[in-house]
Amino acid sequence: MSARADEAAIQSVIQSQITAFKQDDFATAFTYASPTIRQLFGTPEQFGMMVRQGYPMVWRPGQVDFLPLKTEPHRTFQDVMITDQTGVVHVLRYTMIEGEISWKINGVQVLQTPQVGA
């Protein structure tokens, strides 16, 4: 698969998971997570609780913009700029793994948090 095809597939997985979160469809959102993440949280409900509490900007985003895909040997990252519903910008790094059928999300790290003050 070409890098461009990988990028499109990866972005589709992330966007599909975000769409599921916006609909509170945690069972569908859970299907986009890697086996490691699914094992870690056990159920879609526990996964959903973690997202609501730890990643509210992903659960209820305002705007989602994909930044350039980053690849390293054996690692693929998709950075995403999410503007939350209050207008605050967050940059998150999705760690992706290639599953048997499609790409899966293997973790999300907040890279940039909003500046407070000034």
Coordinates of C-alpha atoms in Angstrom, one line a residue:
M1 CA 0.0 0.0 0.0
S2 CA 1.3 3.5 -0.8
A3 CA 2.0 6.1 1.8
R4 CA -0.8 8.2 0.4
A5 CA -3.2 5.2 0.7
D6 CA -2.0 4.5 4.2
E7 CA -2.6 8.2 5.2
A8 CA -6.1 8.1 3.8
A9 CA -6.9 4.9 5.6
I10 CA -5.4 6.1 8.9
Q11 CA -7.3 9.4 8.7
S12 CA -10.5 7.5 7.9
V13 CA -10.1 5.3 11.0
I14 CA -9.5 8.3 13.3
Q15 CA -12.4 10.3 11.8
S16 CA -14.7 7.3 12.1
Q17 CA -13.8 6.8 15.8
I18 CA -14.4 10.6 16.4
T19 CA -17.8 10.3 14.7
A20 CA -18.7 7.4 16.9
F21 CA -17.7 9.4 20.0
K22 CA -19.8 12.3 18.9
Q23 CA -22.8 9.9 18.8
D24 CA -21.9 8.3 22.2
D25 CA -21.5 5.1 20.3
F26 CA -18.7 3.7 22.4
A27 CA -19.1 0.2 21.1
T28 CA -18.3 1.3 17.5
A29 CA -15.5 3.6 18.7
F30 CA -14.0 0.7 20.6
T31 CA -13.7 -1.3 17.4
Y32 CA -11.1 1.2 16.0
A33 CA -8.8 0.6 19.0
S34 CA -6.0 -1.9 18.8
P35 CA -6.3 -5.2 20.6
T36 CA -3.9 -3.9 23.2
I37 CA -6.1 -0.9 24.0
R38 CA -9.2 -3.1 24.0
Q39 CA -7.6 -5.5 26.4
L40 CA -6.5 -2.6 28.6
F41 CA -10.0 -1.2 29.0
G42 CA -12.0 -4.4 28.7
T43 CA -15.4 -2.9 27.7
P44 CA -16.6 -0.2 25.5
E45 CA -18.2 1.5 28.5
Q46 CA -14.9 1.7 30.4
F47 CA -13.2 2.9 27.2
G48 CA -15.9 5.6 26.8
M49 CA -15.5 6.7 30.4
M50 CA -11.7 7.1 29.9
V51 CA -12.3 9.2 26.7
R52 CA -14.9 11.4 28.3
Q53 CA -12.7 12.1 31.3
G54 CA -9.3 12.2 29.7
Y55 CA -9.9 13.4 26.2
P56 CA -13.0 15.6 26.2
M57 CA -11.8 17.4 23.1
V58 CA -12.0 14.0 21.2
W59 CA -15.3 13.1 22.6
R60 CA -16.9 16.5 21.7
P61 CA -14.7 18.1 19.1
G62 CA -15.5 21.4 17.4
Q63 CA -13.1 21.1 14.4
V64 CA -10.7 18.2 13.4
D65 CA -7.7 18.9 11.1
F66 CA -5.2 16.2 10.2
L67 CA -1.5 17.2 10.2
P68 CA 1.1 15.4 8.1
L69 CA 1.5 11.7 8.8
K70 CA 4.8 10.7 10.5
T71 CA 6.5 7.4 10.0
E72 CA 9.5 5.8 11.7
P73 CA 10.8 2.3 11.3
H74 CA 8.0 0.1 12.8
R75 CA 6.0 3.2 14.0
T76 CA 3.4 5.3 12.4
F77 CA 1.9 8.5 13.9
Q78 CA -0.9 10.7 12.8
D79 CA -1.0 14.2 14.4
V80 CA -4.4 15.8 14.7
M81 CA -5.3 19.3 15.6
I82 CA -8.6 19.4 17.4
T83 CA -10.3 22.7 18.2
D84 CA -12.7 22.0 21.0
Q85 CA -16.2 23.5 21.3
T86 CA -14.9 26.5 23.2
G87 CA -12.3 27.3 20.5
V88 CA -9.3 26.0 22.3
V89 CA -6.8 24.2 20.1
H90 CA -5.3 20.8 21.1
V91 CA -2.7 18.8 19.2
L92 CA -2.8 15.0 19.7
R93 CA -0.6 12.3 18.3
Y94 CA -2.3 9.0 17.4
T95 CA -0.1 6.0 17.4
M96 CA -1.3 3.6 14.7
I97 CA -0.7 0.0 14.0
E98 CA -1.6 -2.0 11.0
G99 CA -4.1 -4.7 11.8
E100 CA -5.0 -7.8 9.7
I101 CA -7.9 -5.9 8.0
S102 CA -7.3 -2.2 8.7
W103 CA -5.3 0.3 10.7
K104 CA -6.0 0.5 14.5
I105 CA -5.4 3.2 17.1
N106 CA -2.8 2.0 19.6
G107 CA -2.7 5.1 21.8
V108 CA -3.3 8.9 21.8
Q109 CA -0.9 11.4 23.4
V110 CA -1.7 15.1 23.9
L111 CA 1.3 17.0 22.4
Q112 CA 0.1 20.5 22.9
T113 CA -2.1 21.8 25.6
P114 CA -3.7 25.2 25.6
Q115 CA -1.6 28.1 27.0
V116 CA -3.2 29.6 30.1
G117 CA -2.9 33.2 30.9
A118 CA -1.4 36.1 29.0

